[in-house]
Amino acid sequence: MIGSLLLGVALAVALFASVAGTIGGIRRDRRALEVARRAMFALAALLAAAFALAELAFVRSDFSLELVARNSSLDTPTFYKFTAIWSSQAGSLLLWVTMLTVYAALALRAVRGRLLAVTPYAIGVLGALAAFFLALLVFVENPFALVADPPADGLGLNPLLRNEMMALHPPLLYAGYVGFSIPFAFAIGALIVRDT
């Protein structure tokens, strides 16, 4: 499926960005830095597309996906279909890594032309973090895993999660947790180049 392919390509791009950024920092190669930056932008686009595909599967009640079959049903209101993606481990991991790469792309855009010694190492750290979560998605909890015999109706959303706060709680929680990855990555870069 396209979603699984996007995740596989994203894993390769994350590893590439991490290695290219680290090599760019060690060699002080601005060309490698620019390649790593572009790889992070591509990674954010790949994951935004994968997340959009997963959300589309929920809205369309595509029960051929295990994620949708286990966490949604035909009678699940549309509002909860949008939020059901992060009611599972696979969906939560996808949300997490998507937010991470979008934050990384925004941060790299904000520091463009500045912090040239630190940025390559920050990309190395952010790429490695993204690769870790993507490896979990590709090899352990694939949100695009198919069901051999798709049911006519899904199991439905856990009744405890049918709450308006479910739309806000996980994304806001992840926004904080994931957001700290950006200063963490730049702090590691600053420690490496001793630029405090």
Coordinates of C-alpha atoms in Angstrom, one line a residue:
M1 CA 0.0 0.0 0.0
I2 CA 1.1 3.6 -0.6
G3 CA 1.1 4.4 3.1
S4 CA 3.6 1.6 3.9
L5 CA 5.7 2.7 1.0
L6 CA 5.7 6.3 2.3
L7 CA 6.8 5.1 5.7
G8 CA 9.6 2.9 4.2
V9 CA 10.9 5.8 2.1
A10 CA 10.6 8.1 5.1
L11 CA 12.8 5.8 7.2
A12 CA 15.5 5.8 4.5
V13 CA 15.3 9.6 4.2
A14 CA 15.5 10.0 8.0
L15 CA 18.6 7.9 8.1
F16 CA 20.1 9.7 5.2
A17 CA 19.4 13.1 6.8
S18 CA 21.0 12.0 10.1
V19 CA 24.1 10.7 8.4
A20 CA 24.4 13.7 6.0
G21 CA 23.9 16.2 8.8
T22 CA 26.5 14.5 11.0
I23 CA 29.0 14.3 8.1
G24 CA 28.3 17.9 7.2
G25 CA 29.1 18.9 10.8
I26 CA 32.3 16.9 11.0
R27 CA 33.6 18.1 7.7
R28 CA 32.1 21.6 8.0
D29 CA 30.6 21.0 4.6
R30 CA 27.9 23.5 3.8
R31 CA 26.7 21.5 0.8
A32 CA 26.1 18.4 3.0
L33 CA 24.3 20.7 5.4
E34 CA 22.0 21.9 2.6
V35 CA 21.4 18.3 1.5
A36 CA 20.5 17.3 5.0
R37 CA 18.2 20.3 5.4
R38 CA 16.3 19.4 2.2
A39 CA 16.1 15.8 3.3
M40 CA 14.4 16.9 6.5
F41 CA 11.9 19.0 4.5
A42 CA 11.2 16.0 2.3
L43 CA 10.8 13.9 5.4
A44 CA 8.2 16.3 6.8
A45 CA 6.3 16.2 3.5
L46 CA 6.4 12.3 3.3
L47 CA 5.0 12.0 6.8
A48 CA 2.4 14.7 6.3
A49 CA 1.2 12.7 3.3
A50 CA 1.2 9.4 5.3
F51 CA -0.8 11.0 8.1
A52 CA -3.3 12.4 5.6
L53 CA -3.7 9.0 4.0
A54 CA -4.4 7.4 7.4
E55 CA -6.9 10.1 8.3
L56 CA -8.6 9.6 4.9
A57 CA -8.8 5.9 5.6
F58 CA -10.7 6.7 8.9
V59 CA -13.0 9.2 7.2
R60 CA -13.8 6.7 4.4
S61 CA -14.2 3.8 6.9
D62 CA -11.6 1.7 5.0
F63 CA -11.7 -1.4 7.2
S64 CA -9.1 -3.1 5.0
L65 CA -6.6 -1.3 7.3
E66 CA -6.2 -3.0 10.7
L67 CA -5.9 0.4 12.4
V68 CA -9.3 1.6 11.1
A69 CA -11.0 -1.8 11.6
R70 CA -9.9 -1.8 15.3
N71 CA -10.6 1.8 16.2
S72 CA -13.6 2.9 14.1
S73 CA -16.9 1.7 12.8
L74 CA -19.6 2.8 10.3
D75 CA -21.6 4.5 13.1
T76 CA -18.6 6.4 14.6
P77 CA -19.3 10.1 14.2
T78 CA -17.1 11.9 11.7
F79 CA -15.6 14.1 14.5
Y80 CA -14.4 11.0 16.3
K81 CA -13.1 9.4 13.1
F82 CA -10.7 12.2 12.8
T83 CA -9.5 11.8 16.4
A84 CA -9.5 7.9 16.4
I85 CA -6.1 7.8 14.7
W86 CA -4.3 8.6 17.9
S87 CA -6.4 6.2 20.0
S88 CA -4.0 3.4 19.0
Q89 CA -0.3 2.9 19.4
A90 CA 0.4 2.9 15.7
G91 CA -1.6 6.1 15.1
S92 CA 0.0 7.8 18.1
L93 CA 3.4 7.0 16.8
L94 CA 2.5 8.3 13.4
L95 CA 1.2 11.5 14.9
W96 CA 4.4 11.8 17.1
V97 CA 6.9 11.4 14.2
T98 CA 4.8 13.6 11.9
M99 CA 4.8 16.4 14.5
L100 CA 8.5 15.9 15.0
T101 CA 9.4 16.3 11.4
V102 CA 7.1 19.3 10.8
Y103 CA 8.6 21.0 13.9
A104 CA 12.1 20.1 12.6
A105 CA 11.3 21.6 9.2
L106 CA 10.0 24.8 10.8
A107 CA 13.0 25.1 13.0
L108 CA 15.4 24.6 10.2
R109 CA 13.6 27.2 8.2
A110 CA 13.8 29.6 11.1
V111 CA 17.6 29.2 11.5
R112 CA 18.5 29.1 7.9
G113 CA 21.8 31.0 7.4
R114 CA 22.5 31.0 11.2
L115 CA 24.0 28.5 13.6
L116 CA 25.9 26.9 10.8
A117 CA 28.2 24.9 13.0
V118 CA 25.4 23.6 15.2
T119 CA 22.7 22.9 12.7
P120 CA 24.2 19.9 11.0
Y121 CA 24.5 18.0 14.3
A122 CA 20.9 19.1 15.2
I123 CA 19.8 17.6 11.9
G124 CA 21.7 14.4 12.8
V125 CA 19.9 14.2 16.1
L126 CA 16.5 15.0 14.7
G127 CA 17.0 12.5 11.8
A128 CA 18.0 9.8 14.3
L129 CA 14.9 10.5 16.5
A130 CA 12.7 10.3 13.4
A131 CA 14.4 7.1 12.2
F132 CA 13.8 5.5 15.6
F133 CA 10.0 6.2 15.5
L134 CA 9.8 5.3 11.8
A135 CA 11.6 2.0 12.5
L136 CA 8.9 1.2 15.1
L137 CA 6.2 2.1 12.5
V138 CA 7.7 0.1 9.7
F139 CA 8.8 -3.0 11.7
V140 CA 6.5 -3.2 14.8
E141 CA 3.4 -1.1 14.6
N142 CA 2.6 -0.4 11.0
P143 CA -0.5 1.9 10.8
F144 CA -1.0 0.7 7.2
A145 CA -1.1 -3.0 8.0
L146 CA -3.8 -4.7 6.0
V147 CA -6.5 -7.1 7.3
A148 CA -6.6 -10.4 5.3
D149 CA -10.4 -10.5 5.4
P150 CA -11.8 -7.0 5.9
P151 CA -14.9 -6.8 8.1
A152 CA -18.1 -5.1 6.9
D153 CA -17.9 -2.9 10.0
G154 CA -15.2 -2.1 12.4
L155 CA -14.9 -2.7 16.2
G156 CA -15.5 1.0 16.9
L157 CA -13.8 3.5 19.1
N158 CA -13.3 2.7 22.7
P159 CA -16.3 4.3 24.5
L160 CA -14.0 5.9 27.0
L161 CA -12.4 7.8 24.2
R162 CA -15.6 9.3 22.9
N163 CA -15.0 12.7 24.5
E164 CA -14.4 16.1 22.9
M165 CA -11.2 16.4 24.9
M166 CA -9.8 13.4 23.0
A167 CA -9.5 15.8 20.1
L168 CA -7.3 18.1 22.1
H169 CA -5.5 16.1 24.7
P170 CA -3.1 13.9 22.7
P171 CA -2.1 16.5 20.1
L172 CA -1.5 19.1 22.8
L173 CA 0.4 16.7 24.9
Y174 CA 2.6 15.6 22.0
A175 CA 3.1 19.2 20.9
G176 CA 4.9 19.7 24.2
Y177 CA 6.8 16.5 24.3
V178 CA 7.8 16.6 20.7
G179 CA 8.5 20.3 20.8
F180 CA 11.3 19.7 23.4
S181 CA 13.1 17.6 20.8
I182 CA 14.0 20.8 18.8
P183 CA 16.0 22.6 21.6
F184 CA 17.4 19.2 22.7
A185 CA 18.8 18.6 19.2
F186 CA 20.3 22.1 19.0
A187 CA 21.7 21.8 22.5
I188 CA 23.4 18.5 21.5
G189 CA 24.8 20.3 18.5
A190 CA 26.1 23.2 20.6
L191 CA 27.7 20.7 23.0
I192 CA 29.5 19.0 20.1
V193 CA 30.9 22.2 18.7
R194 CA 31.3 23.7 22.2
D195 CA 29.2 26.7 21.2
T196 CA 27.4 27.5 24.4

